[in-house]
XYZ file of C-alpha atoms in Angstrom:
504
model
C -37.511 10.606 -4.507
C -35.670 13.695 -2.166
C -38.675 16.025 -2.610
C -41.298 13.124 -1.938
C -39.537 12.597 0.972
C -39.267 16.178 1.753
C -43.073 16.527 1.279
C -44.181 14.150 3.236
C -42.177 15.208 6.351
C -43.785 18.712 6.291
C -47.182 17.302 6.366
C -46.242 14.273 8.746
C -45.599 15.180 12.443
C -41.874 14.474 13.706
C -41.755 11.242 15.895
C -38.811 11.264 18.194
C -36.971 8.757 16.073
C -37.232 11.100 13.049
C -35.911 14.323 15.630
C -32.694 11.914 16.854
C -32.182 10.697 13.076
C -32.165 14.480 11.845
C -29.806 15.340 15.014
C -27.348 12.618 14.334
C -27.312 13.728 10.772
C -26.272 17.327 11.783
C -24.006 16.064 13.954
C -21.829 13.764 11.799
C -21.914 16.283 9.146
C -20.353 19.020 11.637
C -18.271 16.557 12.501
C -17.165 15.306 8.985
C -18.011 17.654 6.377
C -15.738 19.893 5.367
C -14.766 18.733 1.037
C -17.118 18.863 -1.846
C -16.230 17.351 -4.758
C -15.585 19.700 -7.661
C -15.494 17.076 -10.509
C -19.067 16.848 -12.231
C -18.900 12.980 -12.552
C -17.994 12.656 -8.794
C -20.454 14.995 -7.824
C -23.010 13.003 -9.792
C -21.508 9.939 -7.759
C -22.306 11.687 -4.331
C -25.892 12.735 -5.634
C -26.588 9.173 -6.126
C -25.356 7.844 -3.270
C -27.032 10.326 -1.205
C -30.120 10.044 -3.064
C -30.077 5.904 -2.447
C -29.601 6.509 1.496
C -32.569 8.850 1.439
C -34.295 5.925 -0.425
C -32.850 4.066 2.565
C -34.818 6.062 5.008
C -38.356 5.230 6.014
C -39.969 8.671 5.405
C -42.481 8.428 8.438
C -40.038 7.296 11.423
C -36.589 8.529 9.737
C -34.792 5.348 10.599
C -33.073 3.237 8.134
C -34.857 0.027 6.699
C -33.848 -2.928 7.553
C -32.181 -5.100 4.935
C -30.817 -2.381 2.646
C -26.892 -1.215 2.233
C -27.068 1.477 4.577
C -28.796 -0.379 7.158
C -27.240 -1.267 10.665
C -27.124 -4.892 10.319
C -26.446 -6.721 7.032
C -29.378 -8.130 5.045
C -28.381 -11.160 3.534
C -27.404 -14.450 4.401
C -26.080 -17.489 3.079
C -24.863 -20.954 4.705
C -21.649 -22.283 4.185
C -19.535 -24.764 5.228
C -21.366 -25.433 8.690
C -21.665 -21.240 9.073
C -23.825 -18.990 8.608
C -22.781 -15.578 7.340
C -24.128 -12.520 6.553
C -23.435 -10.169 3.753
C -23.998 -6.861 2.513
C -24.826 -7.969 -1.839
C -25.322 -4.084 -3.523
C -26.316 -4.146 -6.859
C -24.736 -2.077 -9.493
C -26.659 0.468 -10.958
C -28.212 -0.867 -14.309
C -27.424 2.780 -16.082
C -23.799 2.694 -15.244
C -23.174 -1.248 -15.491
C -21.081 -2.366 -18.198
C -19.882 -6.051 -18.687
C -15.959 -4.898 -18.030
C -16.727 -3.407 -14.497
C -15.478 -5.794 -12.074
C -17.594 -7.051 -8.702
C -16.251 -5.877 -5.823
C -15.428 -8.097 -2.449
C -15.271 -6.122 0.355
C -13.181 -7.250 3.499
C -13.139 -5.652 6.799
C -11.292 -6.103 9.857
C -10.708 -7.503 13.397
C -13.495 -5.975 15.637
C -15.752 -4.631 13.184
C -18.067 -5.729 10.406
C -19.491 -5.370 6.705
C -20.909 -1.723 7.922
C -17.716 -0.427 7.707
C -18.374 -0.308 3.933
C -21.719 0.732 3.513
C -20.994 4.172 1.789
C -18.062 2.973 0.080
C -20.175 0.128 -1.624
C -22.564 2.314 -2.367
C -20.771 4.744 -4.262
C -19.036 1.644 -6.261
C -22.356 0.734 -7.015
C -23.697 3.825 -8.571
C -20.260 3.676 -10.897
C -21.932 0.227 -12.368
C -20.151 -2.353 -10.332
C -22.005 -5.065 -7.940
C -20.644 -5.337 -4.860
C -20.569 -8.024 -1.931
C -19.635 -7.004 1.933
C -19.282 -9.662 3.890
C -18.904 -10.010 8.248
C -16.445 -12.694 8.813
C -17.092 -15.595 10.932
C -17.373 -14.322 14.924
C -18.633 -10.607 13.642
C -21.994 -8.601 12.406
C -24.366 -10.786 11.853
C -22.380 -13.941 10.881
C -22.023 -16.892 12.749
C -20.232 -16.853 16.218
C -19.360 -20.554 16.997
C -17.951 -21.425 20.382
C -16.270 -24.881 18.960
C -15.533 -26.646 16.079
C -14.139 -22.683 14.426
C -10.606 -22.601 15.406
C -10.390 -18.762 14.400
C -7.038 -19.365 13.182
C -5.756 -17.702 10.106
C -6.251 -21.381 8.135
C -9.612 -21.246 9.467
C -10.609 -17.669 8.531
C -9.021 -18.604 5.126
C -10.900 -21.949 4.869
C -14.418 -19.972 5.814
C -13.929 -17.017 3.395
C -13.090 -19.696 0.207
C -16.981 -21.207 1.042
C -18.064 -18.132 1.359
C -17.095 -16.990 -2.021
C -18.171 -20.617 -3.587
C -21.398 -19.690 -2.056
C -22.156 -16.241 -3.460
C -21.239 -17.042 -6.887
C -17.777 -15.584 -7.159
C -15.897 -18.463 -7.336
C -14.307 -19.155 -11.282
C -14.615 -15.416 -12.035
C -12.505 -12.324 -11.614
C -12.982 -9.619 -9.352
C -11.572 -7.032 -7.224
C -11.151 -7.205 -3.497
C -10.824 -4.469 -0.889
C -9.195 -5.666 2.374
C -9.040 -3.050 5.681
C -7.838 -3.490 8.907
C -6.118 -5.482 11.844
C -5.612 -9.170 11.452
C -8.705 -9.667 9.452
C -7.073 -7.555 6.956
C -3.743 -9.691 6.713
C -6.173 -12.876 6.500
C -7.564 -10.950 3.336
C -4.185 -10.780 2.071
C -3.312 -14.135 2.860
C -6.651 -15.275 1.028
C -5.939 -13.421 -1.814
C -2.162 -14.855 -2.319
C -4.070 -18.336 -2.637
C -6.657 -17.263 -5.310
C -4.663 -14.643 -7.812
C -6.273 -16.078 -10.426
C -9.378 -14.713 -9.152
C -8.357 -11.539 -7.447
C -7.679 -9.417 -10.851
C -7.087 -6.142 -8.568
C -6.475 -5.407 -4.859
C -7.091 -2.318 -2.989
C -5.233 -1.947 0.321
C -6.652 0.219 3.088
C -4.866 0.792 6.374
C -3.970 -2.513 7.021
C -0.629 -3.006 8.611
C 2.025 -4.664 6.542
C 5.630 -2.949 8.133
C 7.163 -5.891 10.003
C 7.888 -3.598 12.513
C 3.949 -2.432 12.965
C 2.657 -2.937 16.477
C -0.101 -3.995 17.212
C -3.144 -1.621 18.499
C -3.479 -0.482 22.109
C -6.885 -2.422 22.384
C -5.707 -5.884 20.385
C -1.983 -5.893 21.879
C -4.008 -5.750 25.578
C -4.834 -9.746 24.759
C -0.882 -10.501 24.127
C 0.129 -9.189 27.209
C 2.858 -10.885 29.083
C 1.482 -10.903 32.129
C -1.602 -12.557 32.440
C -3.459 -10.507 34.631
C -3.214 -7.556 32.663
C -4.829 -9.336 30.089
C -8.751 -8.794 28.949
C -10.713 -11.053 31.609
C -12.858 -13.751 30.443
C -16.045 -12.662 29.065
C -15.539 -9.403 29.085
C -17.309 -7.691 26.708
C -15.582 -5.971 23.944
C -15.922 -2.005 23.488
C -16.259 -2.157 20.050
C -18.135 1.464 19.637
C -14.707 3.277 20.667
C -12.386 0.714 18.453
C -13.909 1.585 15.279
C -14.119 5.364 16.360
C -10.919 5.758 17.240
C -7.532 6.168 14.702
C -9.356 9.434 12.660
C -9.251 12.944 12.660
C -13.449 12.514 12.478
C -15.872 12.019 15.363
C -17.755 9.011 14.552
C -21.881 9.871 15.088
C -23.661 7.779 17.867
C -25.524 5.630 15.450
C -22.700 4.385 13.697
C -20.793 3.600 17.050
C -24.116 1.787 17.864
C -23.826 -0.177 14.856
C -20.563 -1.823 15.792
C -21.326 -2.449 19.061
C -25.006 -3.801 18.528
C -23.096 -7.767 17.967
C -21.196 -7.116 21.395
C -23.854 -6.223 23.040
C -26.426 -8.972 21.933
C -24.427 -11.950 22.161
C -20.922 -12.692 24.417
C -19.937 -15.097 21.882
C -18.748 -11.758 19.839
C -16.300 -10.942 22.365
C -15.087 -14.794 23.033
C -14.405 -14.670 19.507
C -12.581 -11.815 19.079
C -10.320 -13.292 22.655
C -10.107 -16.504 20.704
C -8.552 -14.999 17.111
C -6.143 -12.691 19.366
C -5.293 -16.100 21.522
C -4.348 -18.106 18.316
C -2.363 -14.998 16.694
C 1.354 -14.907 16.653
C 1.569 -11.076 15.223
C 4.701 -11.102 14.222
C 4.816 -14.392 12.190
C 2.056 -13.124 10.267
C 3.554 -9.738 9.174
C 6.542 -12.242 7.778
C 3.959 -14.233 6.092
C 2.357 -11.309 4.530
C 5.947 -9.780 3.629
C 7.109 -12.901 2.221
C 4.451 -14.150 0.329
C 3.765 -10.533 -1.608
C 7.532 -10.297 -2.984
C 5.976 -12.190 -5.886
C 2.633 -10.654 -6.166
C 1.815 -9.950 -9.612
C -1.943 -8.366 -9.857
C -2.486 -4.603 -10.104
C -2.733 -3.439 -6.860
C -3.460 0.237 -4.802
C -2.294 1.139 -1.299
C -4.366 4.112 -0.174
C -3.808 4.649 3.473
C -5.013 7.774 5.815
C -2.038 9.666 6.509
C -3.514 10.377 9.824
C -3.809 7.072 11.049
C -2.936 7.104 14.871
C -2.201 3.373 14.959
C 0.337 2.999 11.158
C 2.957 5.461 10.058
C 3.121 5.772 6.316
C 6.728 5.300 6.582
C 6.195 1.417 7.442
C 4.077 1.527 4.054
C 6.848 2.647 1.912
C 9.587 0.794 3.988
C 7.602 -2.535 3.205
C 7.306 -1.126 -0.565
C 10.807 -1.502 -1.431
C 10.945 -5.421 -1.854
C 7.848 -5.277 -3.600
C 7.069 -5.733 -7.748
C 6.092 -2.050 -9.236
C 2.824 -3.391 -9.921
C 1.698 -2.333 -6.209
C 1.479 1.395 -6.377
C 0.489 4.047 -3.885
C -2.790 6.337 -4.030
C -1.722 9.987 -3.649
C -3.488 13.461 -3.971
C -6.978 12.463 -2.052
C -8.772 15.490 -1.417
C -9.246 15.144 2.344
C -7.954 14.529 5.426
C -7.825 10.531 5.981
C -7.662 8.230 9.132
C -7.211 4.687 9.926
C -10.543 3.664 8.257
C -10.758 6.175 5.349
C -13.685 4.567 3.529
C -15.502 5.350 7.256
C -13.737 8.866 7.246
C -14.470 9.817 3.826
C -16.055 7.569 0.968
C -16.498 10.376 -0.837
C -13.119 11.243 -1.141
C -11.552 8.033 -1.840
C -14.177 6.853 -4.565
C -12.530 8.857 -7.239
C -8.839 7.137 -6.452
C -11.185 3.699 -6.414
C -12.733 4.323 -9.798
C -9.838 5.457 -11.342
C -7.980 2.157 -10.563
C -10.897 -0.490 -11.135
C -11.815 0.976 -14.530
C -8.888 2.194 -16.423
C -5.127 0.638 -16.658
C -3.039 1.337 -13.581
C -0.202 1.961 -16.028
C -2.120 5.315 -17.203
C -3.101 6.895 -13.526
C -0.182 9.466 -13.351
C -2.505 12.150 -11.413
C -3.101 10.347 -8.612
C -0.405 7.279 -8.340
C 3.402 7.475 -7.855
C 5.796 4.812 -8.256
C 5.782 2.199 -5.443
C 9.309 3.562 -4.604
C 8.447 6.962 -4.353
C 10.953 8.226 -7.079
C 8.967 11.455 -8.269
C 10.633 12.186 -11.685
C 11.098 15.789 -13.172
C 9.030 17.261 -15.669
C 10.041 15.482 -19.044
C 10.946 12.386 -17.520
C 9.246 9.129 -16.173
C 9.989 6.267 -14.111
C 11.463 3.094 -16.421
C 11.084 -0.353 -14.502
C 13.881 -1.815 -15.815
C 16.508 1.024 -15.095
C 15.007 1.424 -11.638
C 15.440 5.190 -12.588
C 13.633 8.197 -14.228
C 14.043 8.406 -18.199
C 13.023 10.701 -20.649
C 9.651 10.569 -21.586
C 10.277 10.901 -25.202
C 13.210 9.034 -25.357
C 12.971 5.648 -22.932
C 16.352 3.545 -23.273
C 16.141 0.940 -25.392
C 18.084 -2.413 -25.409
C 21.419 -2.378 -25.072
C 21.165 0.706 -23.550
C 21.666 2.263 -19.884
C 20.593 5.436 -18.414
C 23.165 7.773 -17.043
C 22.225 10.158 -14.514
C 24.920 12.409 -14.415
C 24.857 12.916 -18.264
C 21.239 12.703 -18.816
C 21.358 10.557 -21.645
C 20.697 6.904 -22.580
C 24.736 5.210 -23.202
C 25.314 1.945 -24.794
C 25.395 -0.833 -21.897
C 29.110 -2.212 -21.927
C 29.506 -5.474 -20.245
C 32.586 -6.180 -17.382
C 35.288 -7.697 -19.827
C 37.953 -10.218 -17.919
C 41.319 -9.499 -19.366
C 42.111 -12.008 -21.643
C 39.281 -10.648 -23.454
C 41.136 -7.540 -23.863
C 44.058 -9.295 -25.426
C 47.382 -9.756 -23.989
C 49.112 -7.112 -21.754
C 45.604 -5.331 -21.943
C 42.905 -5.088 -19.386
C 39.600 -3.748 -19.484
C 39.105 -0.132 -17.526
C 35.524 0.775 -16.576
C 35.869 4.856 -16.713
C 37.167 4.837 -19.793
C 35.327 1.943 -21.326
C 37.799 0.581 -23.200
C 40.589 -1.801 -23.130
C 43.894 -0.266 -21.810
C 47.480 -1.569 -21.716
C 48.380 -3.209 -19.019
C 51.875 -1.205 -18.215
C 51.684 1.275 -20.154
C 50.240 4.818 -19.338
C 46.579 5.945 -19.896
C 44.721 8.272 -21.195
C 44.612 11.698 -20.969
C 44.146 12.615 -17.145
C 45.019 9.138 -15.985
C 48.022 7.862 -15.169
C 48.837 4.426 -14.384
C 48.801 2.824 -10.635
C 51.503 -0.097 -10.614
C 50.391 -1.583 -7.001
C 46.342 -0.801 -7.873
C 47.100 -2.281 -11.616
C 45.075 0.296 -12.994
C 44.364 3.892 -14.297
C 43.622 6.272 -11.898
C 42.396 9.870 -12.637
C 45.118 12.398 -12.081
C 44.549 15.028 -9.593
C 45.804 18.803 -9.531
C 49.321 18.474 -7.993
C 50.180 14.478 -8.275
C 51.135 14.280 -11.543
C 53.562 11.455 -11.818
C 57.400 11.489 -13.812
C 57.184 9.457 -17.078
C 60.637 8.368 -18.547
C 60.870 6.658 -21.793
C 57.056 6.395 -22.191
C 56.730 4.351 -19.309
C 56.049 5.513 -15.375
C 58.977 4.731 -13.475
C 57.304 4.703 -10.236
C 53.830 3.488 -9.646
C 50.844 6.405 -8.053
C 51.333 5.104 -4.703
C 55.169 5.289 -4.947
C 55.499 8.476 -6.140
C 53.065 9.789 -3.651
C 54.935 8.306 -0.753
C 58.038 10.285 -2.227
C 56.277 13.486 -2.547
C 55.459 13.109 1.200
C 58.765 12.025 2.437
C 60.456 15.486 0.276
C 62.539 13.326 -2.405
C 61.551 16.073 -4.893
C 59.173 17.606 -6.958
C 57.902 15.098 -8.991
C 59.760 12.052 -6.726
C 62.791 10.292 -7.069
C 62.131 7.298 -9.474
C 65.297 5.280 -7.694
C 64.393 6.532 -4.269
C 62.417 2.834 -2.150
C 58.953 3.198 -2.738
C 57.433 3.849 1.257
C 55.128 2.293 2.871
C 51.959 1.218 1.185
C 49.827 2.980 3.751
C 51.367 6.719 3.369
C 51.219 5.751 -0.641
C 47.234 5.202 -0.386
C 46.627 8.442 1.946
C 48.638 10.464 -0.168
C 47.112 9.506 -3.613
């Protein structure tokens, strides 16, 4: 097909549109392309995706054919719950399709559209996955109701439920990809309510940390000074909004694709304002944080580290309270910003496919533990013990890993005095019962005031007479401080507790 396109364009005079298309391609390539795939399978997916893109370009005009995956507006429509949903459906490549490959539902963030998943969707489809990317209500080609739709979290979640049922995803398991501010969190809340359907979850640069601030463009809507907020009826600058936050320049064609719905219908800008009006940002972050403390489905967090709005450390802080089914992708071979799927879809495709098509437990090359505890060679992370254990000798039941000794030791429960027998108590350091009022083992001295054995320190051993310590550890320390003799005088008073504690 590529050769056919070249043949036709060589024999047909170039139109102005075709020249513009070539200029856009050159500009986009110069701005973004530095990374090249090295793995043969990765190169294959890239070639397939680029071939699909060529097939979707009219060889005469050079423009993308309407209704295809790469078109500026989503080509499919479905009615559900009184709303019209626009969406992109990219069928899996029959040569790569298999029964076990999950369908993928892609959910964009506020102020964006399904256009952001055009290339990622094509790459996943080339690998055998059916992909659906929907325009949320008020966005892209979907309905933008001025009444009857609340633009609240619950309204968006209910609408997504209706869309999922309308396109035939209800009742089956599929993967979900979420991205972006506000609607990205609404997608996460929807997943919490539908965990039986969400087989795997992928989070791309979505605010998670409780202290994550709103983007400046969105924070303006929440300004406490009313006259500093965007004016009613003002047009939302979706082109600048979607181009910001990353390390690469966006082509004019892509920026126009994001801006088109707002230029065509004022209701699109009104939808942004209505959504922000109903938004309680801190409450939304808390709701997502609390909900995902008990989340059990396999999840992958893939965040561009050059994001100008979301600090990567907030992601790791968020993960500290989450289960280890949530993991972070590492080692992506490209510089990525706020929208990895827009910045470099080819670069993230490898990580996405690894996660979608393999058991996450075996993706060691790309994934580290959610708590970012990297283990040395010969060791692996042990979730139950919350530490690194030897790869060939994990701790079994009844044993615990000892970092200082680099081995497994039998777990010892804390024993009360009555379990040790009369006159004895449990001693953690010796891991045995010791006499309550008798000398301890070698290297230890009995501290009468504290009622336990303490490690001896050089020059601080205490005098023992008749097999019994005549002065407690604190007493001996206090006597030495006062100069009552080299070993202390058992007949002298102990001194105050502060001196003994300090000296001991």
